[in-house]
Amino acid sequence: MKLYPIWLISLAWLLVVGCRQIYEAPVPYTGPDIPGAGKFTTSIRQSMEGVYSVTDGSDRFGDQMVVKWTYLREGNDTTYYLSMFAGTDATYFSLAGQPQVDSLALAGYWRKLSNTETGLAEFAVQMKHNGQLQNYAGRLATGDTLVISGLYNDDKAKPTRRLTLTYNRPLNPEPFAILAHRSGGRTSDLLPSSENSVEIIKLASRLGATGIEIDVRYTKDGVPILYHDNNLNLRLIQKNGLNGPIEDYTYKQLTNLVRLINGEKIPTLEEALEAVVVNTPLSFVWLDTKYIGPMAPIQAIQRKYRERAAQLGRNVQIVIGIPSTEALASYEALADKTNTPILSELDTAITRTTLNSPIWAPRWTLGPQIDEVRAMQKEGRTVFVWTLDEPQFIREFINESRFDGILSNYSTLVAYHHYTKQ
Amino acid sequence: MQPRIRILYWLIAWLFGSLGARAQQSEIDSLLSQRGPYAIVVTAGTGLSYYSTHLGVPPTLEAARVSRFGFPGTIRVMWYPDHRLRVGLETGWTTLYSYRGFIAGERSQVYVSTTPILLMFAMPLGWLTGTERSFARRMSIMGGTGVYIVRSRLNYGNIVNASTYSTGWMAGASYAQPVGRRFRAAVELKWYDAVASENAAFVAEVHLVWRAFSW
Amino acid sequence: MAQTRPTQRRRFLGLGRSREEVMQRREKREKPEQPCIYFPQAPQPGEWRRSVGLVFTATPPEITEEVRVSVPAIDLNLQRGLTKNLYVVGRLQTQFIQNSLNLGLRYAMPLSEKWFVSAGYDINGWMGVLKIRDVFDAQAYGVSNYPNVSVGYRLTRTLQLMARTEAIFDFYYHSQVGSLSVDYHRPQLSGVAFAFALEQPFYKKQHVTLGIRAAYSRFNWQFWSLYETFDRPLFYPQLFFGFIL
């Protein structure tokens, strides 16, 4: 009996079913990020923000980059981060000041979200005065140009490849909402934190976001939590044998037995909003209604954190998304709708008449809908589009349409195309 | 009817129409003209399963005890046409794994099982050249694809029974020994793989094979 | 005494028969022993081959996330012999709202009685239109190329195995959403695919193809409407089953 055809069939089967590559992109930078601004004073940080031309390193990161500061507040400590966004492969740099160094030094990592490329990076901030590079001390004379020069490399390799950025122009000042999907980005883009976790909320502004969309569901015992999918599954959580709808489990069961894919706990809605209001500069939260059930508990939390933001002197807009007729029914069942900002994903007629929603958010796959968008804006409504990730279409929508903001998994790309728009 | 759909309709009609014409082109097929019989064969069996892939136990669980073994059951209905390839459906049930332990002194237990629902293809290793006494004729290889209903039962605080669907496949081999005109006893080794839920089990079973109908 | 020269039996690719024997057998060959679509053997010049079936594509979790299903498409194949070794192939896969058409040339030759090889080049055009009120107003089309090499092994008179390797080159992509459109002109190696198929009689004289295909590619036409953005090859396993007509 000739057995080799059987081996051939077996090998073929294994090749087909057994070779799915698992991609990973671990962040090579381990910090620590030391709180405090160090030598990066407020005026220096403000003067650094802008659109830069890339001279060395444009083969890898394109010919221009956006440079923007953000921060993360933990207790009394504030850590400042410099983000840089390139137009290729949804690239971002996350850099922290090095207060222990006696110059304007930055260190961190870079990552291309559309693939798995990542690496370490370190920079010094200088200025070009009369054609000569000098250390920047916060004062620029006429004709002086800021230069951010440094090194990068792949993965954990010590940075040795040159990357030089030369200041070109200020950021586009037009107001525009850069909304990050699933609290900052989706897990399948191999971000360092899981989608819909407190950790990704704290990362979101470093990814360019000015606001976030978060997915809200209830546990069996009625605790509002953040989770996107209908079921517990290995896309989002570490393997533990549990499956089925998350609504079947109590909060105690979830918090003790379930960890998100990068090891985080599933956060409650209150923990998420606390992080937004207290820890981040984010100014907009879109509560996507994934649950079917009463909206009153969500409304109460919305009110609580709007008040908390106001007490802290922060202008944070928290809106409840109405994506479906079921959610519309839940909203209409509320006893008191005052002081309850909403966002309508339904058609223009329902948005205008039934809901009178101040925000309308159609799908991007319907196109720019320029006439409808203009009409809604004339009525004083804000119009966002969701969930737009395709890089060329992000550019087209920013340059050719009239939306007030874009919800995307690639807030880095939205930031790049918005801030470089002239 | 849109032009694109109309073209597609005529293309399909032409292809199916030629199915009848094929019957007259007997010179293309060198197979014998009289063949048969056909049979519906029902298989039932049980055995032992071993969970054969990585297993996740929550790090919060103290004094964890894990079991990877289970007792599976299988029912399969196959159509045996007059050639080598056989097709049918398989279902059944098997334990995948279970674990138990304590969280802050409170007992916690998780049990995971699955019911496969698979479209099966099978082939004996020997066919035209084999005889009933031939080892190759009695050996079969099989493969299937479909869905696995994966069930989990959690006992921690309260009991949660939940289930989900997972796409997957199986592959296996069997040896069948005739024990009568319509019956055979078979041993079977197979691999269940519920890909989407990352569950896999190696299964060894003893089967009773019954030629239920033939024509 | 003249010494008899021992017969020099030159092996043809080491596969058991001399080249002369293979060539003689090829000359004698009148018709293939059994119908085939994937097996690398050319139809007779002027002869048509057809098959109709289904191809199921498992969705990658990166794109469809928790929705893990096998998406079916109608699979039609049409082939015609041009010369003894050269034939033209056509393949239409359709889900009605989105369609893919392959046109290509194959050059096939036997290496021995049991082993066969072919090399081919397929050009693939695909298109899809999706218009759903308040959800979609999008369409897209594109062109890809699939150079391919196949090896066939005739296990018995009625059972044939085929293994094929394809390179997938994306050549052009266009998509329109509402009034905005984008184009990608850059040709790039999108990925590779490996296919294995069995061809054999199933019932009476009806022959079938049963196969699997594993594609690792950056783009798959069936999922154009999901606008995936990953610049890394994803895994698209396929099962295909077809009746050779």
CSV table of C-alpha atoms in Angstrom, one decimal, chain A residues 77-275:
chain,number,residue,atom,x,y,z
A,77,ASP,CA,1.8,64.0,39.0
A,78,THR,CA,1.6,65.1,35.4
A,79,THR,CA,3.7,63.4,32.7
A,80,TYR,CA,4.0,65.2,29.4
A,81,TYR,CA,4.3,63.3,26.2
A,82,LEU,CA,5.3,64.4,22.7
A,83,SER,CA,3.4,62.6,20.0
A,84,MET,CA,4.5,62.6,16.4
A,85,PHE,CA,2.2,61.4,13.6
A,86,ALA,CA,3.3,60.4,10.1
A,87,GLY,CA,1.1,60.0,7.1
A,88,THR,CA,2.3,56.5,6.3
A,89,ASP,CA,1.0,53.3,7.9
A,90,ALA,CA,-0.8,55.2,10.7
A,91,THR,CA,2.6,55.8,12.4
A,92,TYR,CA,2.9,57.4,15.8
A,93,PHE,CA,5.8,58.2,18.1
A,94,SER,CA,5.2,58.4,21.8
A,95,LEU,CA,8.0,60.3,23.5
A,96,ALA,CA,8.5,61.5,27.0
A,97,GLY,CA,10.8,64.2,28.2
A,98,GLN,CA,13.9,63.2,30.1
A,99,PRO,CA,14.0,65.6,33.0
A,100,GLN,CA,17.2,64.1,34.4
A,101,VAL,CA,19.1,65.2,31.2
A,102,ASP,CA,20.4,68.7,31.2
A,103,SER,CA,18.9,69.5,27.7
A,104,LEU,CA,15.7,69.1,25.8
A,105,ALA,CA,15.9,65.4,25.4
A,106,LEU,CA,13.1,62.9,24.6
A,107,ALA,CA,12.9,59.1,24.5
A,108,GLY,CA,10.2,56.6,23.6
A,109,TYR,CA,9.0,54.4,20.9
A,110,TRP,CA,7.4,54.4,17.5
A,111,ARG,CA,4.8,52.1,16.0
A,112,LYS,CA,3.1,51.6,12.6
A,113,LEU,CA,-0.5,50.6,13.4
A,114,SER,CA,-1.3,49.0,10.0
A,115,ASN,CA,1.6,46.5,10.4
A,116,THR,CA,3.8,45.3,13.2
A,117,GLU,CA,6.8,47.6,12.8
A,118,THR,CA,7.9,49.2,16.0
A,119,GLY,CA,11.1,50.4,17.6
A,120,LEU,CA,12.9,52.7,20.0
A,121,ALA,CA,13.5,56.4,19.4
A,122,GLU,CA,15.4,59.3,21.1
A,123,PHE,CA,15.6,62.9,20.1
A,124,ALA,CA,17.1,66.3,21.1
A,125,VAL,CA,15.3,69.6,20.4
A,126,GLN,CA,17.6,72.1,18.7
A,127,MET,CA,17.3,75.3,16.7
A,128,LYS,CA,19.0,76.3,13.5
A,129,HIS,CA,20.4,79.8,14.0
A,130,ASN,CA,22.4,81.3,11.1
A,131,GLY,CA,22.7,77.9,9.6
A,132,GLN,CA,24.2,76.4,12.7
A,133,LEU,CA,22.5,73.9,15.0
A,134,GLN,CA,22.3,75.0,18.6
A,135,ASN,CA,20.6,73.8,21.8
A,136,TYR,CA,17.1,75.3,22.0
A,137,ALA,CA,16.5,77.3,25.2
A,138,GLY,CA,13.0,78.6,24.5
A,139,ARG,CA,13.8,81.7,22.5
A,140,LEU,CA,13.6,81.8,18.7
A,141,ALA,CA,14.9,84.9,16.8
A,142,THR,CA,13.5,85.8,13.4
A,143,GLY,CA,14.9,83.3,10.9
A,144,ASP,CA,15.6,80.6,13.5
A,145,THR,CA,14.1,77.2,12.9
A,146,LEU,CA,13.3,74.4,15.3
A,147,VAL,CA,14.9,71.1,14.5
A,148,ILE,CA,14.1,67.8,16.2
A,149,SER,CA,16.9,65.5,15.5
A,150,GLY,CA,17.5,62.0,16.7
A,151,LEU,CA,17.8,58.3,16.1
A,152,TYR,CA,15.5,55.4,15.8
A,153,ASN,CA,15.8,51.7,15.1
A,154,ASP,CA,13.6,48.6,14.8
A,155,ASP,CA,12.3,46.6,17.7
A,156,LYS,CA,14.6,46.6,20.7
A,157,ALA,CA,17.7,47.6,18.8
A,158,LYS,CA,19.6,50.6,20.1
A,159,PRO,CA,18.6,53.6,18.0
A,160,THR,CA,21.2,54.3,15.3
A,161,ARG,CA,19.3,55.5,12.3
A,162,ARG,CA,18.9,59.2,11.8
A,163,LEU,CA,15.5,60.9,11.8
A,164,THR,CA,15.5,64.7,11.5
A,165,LEU,CA,12.5,66.9,11.6
A,166,THR,CA,12.6,70.6,10.6
A,167,TYR,CA,9.8,73.0,11.6
A,168,ASN,CA,7.6,73.9,8.7
A,169,ARG,CA,4.4,75.5,9.8
A,170,PRO,CA,1.9,75.6,12.7
A,171,LEU,CA,-0.8,73.0,13.1
A,172,ASN,CA,-4.1,73.6,11.3
A,173,PRO,CA,-6.1,75.5,14.0
A,174,GLU,CA,-9.6,74.6,12.8
A,175,PRO,CA,-11.6,72.9,15.4
A,176,PHE,CA,-12.1,69.2,14.6
A,177,ALA,CA,-13.0,66.2,16.7
A,178,ILE,CA,-10.6,63.3,16.4
A,179,LEU,CA,-12.5,60.5,18.0
A,180,ALA,CA,-10.8,57.2,18.8
A,181,HIS,CA,-12.9,54.1,18.4
A,182,ARG,CA,-13.3,51.6,21.3
A,183,SER,CA,-11.7,53.9,23.8
A,184,GLY,CA,-8.5,54.5,21.8
A,185,GLY,CA,-8.1,51.8,19.2
A,186,ARG,CA,-9.0,48.2,18.4
A,187,THR,CA,-7.2,45.2,19.7
A,188,SER,CA,-6.5,43.8,16.2
A,189,ASP,CA,-4.1,46.7,15.6
A,190,LEU,CA,-1.9,45.2,18.3
A,191,LEU,CA,-1.9,48.3,20.4
A,192,PRO,CA,0.0,48.0,23.8
A,193,SER,CA,-3.4,48.1,25.6
A,194,SER,CA,-6.6,46.3,25.0
A,195,GLU,CA,-9.6,48.1,23.4
A,196,ASN,CA,-12.1,49.4,26.0
A,197,SER,CA,-9.7,49.3,28.9
A,198,VAL,CA,-8.7,52.1,31.3
A,199,GLU,CA,-5.2,51.7,30.0
A,200,ILE,CA,-6.1,52.5,26.3
A,201,ILE,CA,-8.2,55.5,27.5
A,202,LYS,CA,-5.0,56.8,29.1
A,203,LEU,CA,-3.1,56.2,25.8
A,204,ALA,CA,-5.8,57.7,23.5
A,205,SER,CA,-4.5,61.3,23.5
A,206,ARG,CA,-1.0,60.1,22.7
A,207,LEU,CA,-2.6,58.5,19.6
A,208,GLY,CA,-3.9,61.9,18.6
A,209,ALA,CA,-7.5,61.6,19.9
A,210,THR,CA,-9.4,64.5,21.3
A,211,GLY,CA,-12.2,62.2,22.3
A,212,ILE,CA,-13.2,58.6,22.5
A,213,GLU,CA,-16.1,56.3,21.8
A,214,ILE,CA,-16.7,53.5,24.3
A,215,ASP,CA,-18.9,50.5,24.2
A,216,VAL,CA,-21.3,50.1,27.1
A,217,ARG,CA,-23.0,46.9,28.3
A,218,TYR,CA,-24.5,45.7,31.5
A,219,THR,CA,-23.4,42.7,33.6
A,220,LYS,CA,-26.0,40.3,34.9
A,221,ASP,CA,-26.3,42.3,38.1
A,222,GLY,CA,-26.7,45.6,36.3
A,223,VAL,CA,-23.2,47.1,36.4
A,224,PRO,CA,-22.4,49.1,33.3
A,225,ILE,CA,-19.1,48.0,31.9
A,226,LEU,CA,-17.0,48.5,28.7
A,227,TYR,CA,-17.1,45.6,26.2
A,228,HIS,CA,-17.7,45.6,22.5
A,229,ASP,CA,-18.6,42.1,21.3
A,230,ASN,CA,-21.8,40.2,21.9
A,231,ASN,CA,-19.9,37.3,23.5
A,232,LEU,CA,-16.8,36.6,25.5
A,233,ASN,CA,-14.3,35.5,22.9
A,234,LEU,CA,-10.6,35.1,22.4
A,235,ARG,CA,-10.4,38.2,20.2
A,236,LEU,CA,-10.9,40.3,23.3
A,237,ILE,CA,-10.2,38.2,26.4
A,238,GLN,CA,-7.5,35.8,27.6
A,239,LYS,CA,-8.5,32.1,27.4
A,240,ASN,CA,-10.4,30.9,30.4
A,241,GLY,CA,-13.0,28.6,29.0
A,242,LEU,CA,-15.9,31.0,29.5
A,243,ASN,CA,-18.1,32.0,26.6
A,244,GLY,CA,-21.5,33.3,25.8
A,245,PRO,CA,-23.0,36.8,26.3
A,246,ILE,CA,-21.2,39.0,28.8
A,247,GLU,CA,-24.7,39.9,30.2
A,248,ASP,CA,-24.9,36.3,31.6
A,249,TYR,CA,-22.1,37.0,34.1
A,250,THR,CA,-22.0,39.0,37.3
A,251,TYR,CA,-19.5,41.8,37.8
A,252,LYS,CA,-17.8,39.7,40.5
A,253,GLN,CA,-17.4,36.8,38.1
A,254,LEU,CA,-16.0,39.0,35.4
A,255,THR,CA,-13.6,40.9,37.6
A,256,ASN,CA,-12.2,37.8,39.2
A,257,LEU,CA,-12.1,35.4,36.2
A,258,VAL,CA,-11.9,37.5,33.0
A,259,ARG,CA,-8.9,39.5,31.8
A,260,LEU,CA,-8.8,41.5,28.6
A,261,ILE,CA,-6.3,40.3,25.9
A,262,ASN,CA,-3.4,42.4,27.4
A,263,GLY,CA,-4.2,41.4,30.9
A,264,GLU,CA,-6.4,44.3,32.0
A,265,LYS,CA,-9.6,44.0,34.0
A,266,ILE,CA,-12.9,44.8,32.2
A,267,PRO,CA,-13.6,48.3,33.4
A,268,THR,CA,-16.8,49.6,34.7
A,269,LEU,CA,-18.3,52.7,33.0
A,270,GLU,CA,-17.5,54.7,36.1
A,271,GLU,CA,-13.9,53.7,36.1
A,272,ALA,CA,-13.6,54.6,32.4
A,273,LEU,CA,-15.2,58.1,32.9
A,274,GLU,CA,-13.1,58.7,36.0
A,275,ALA,CA,-10.0,58.1,33.9
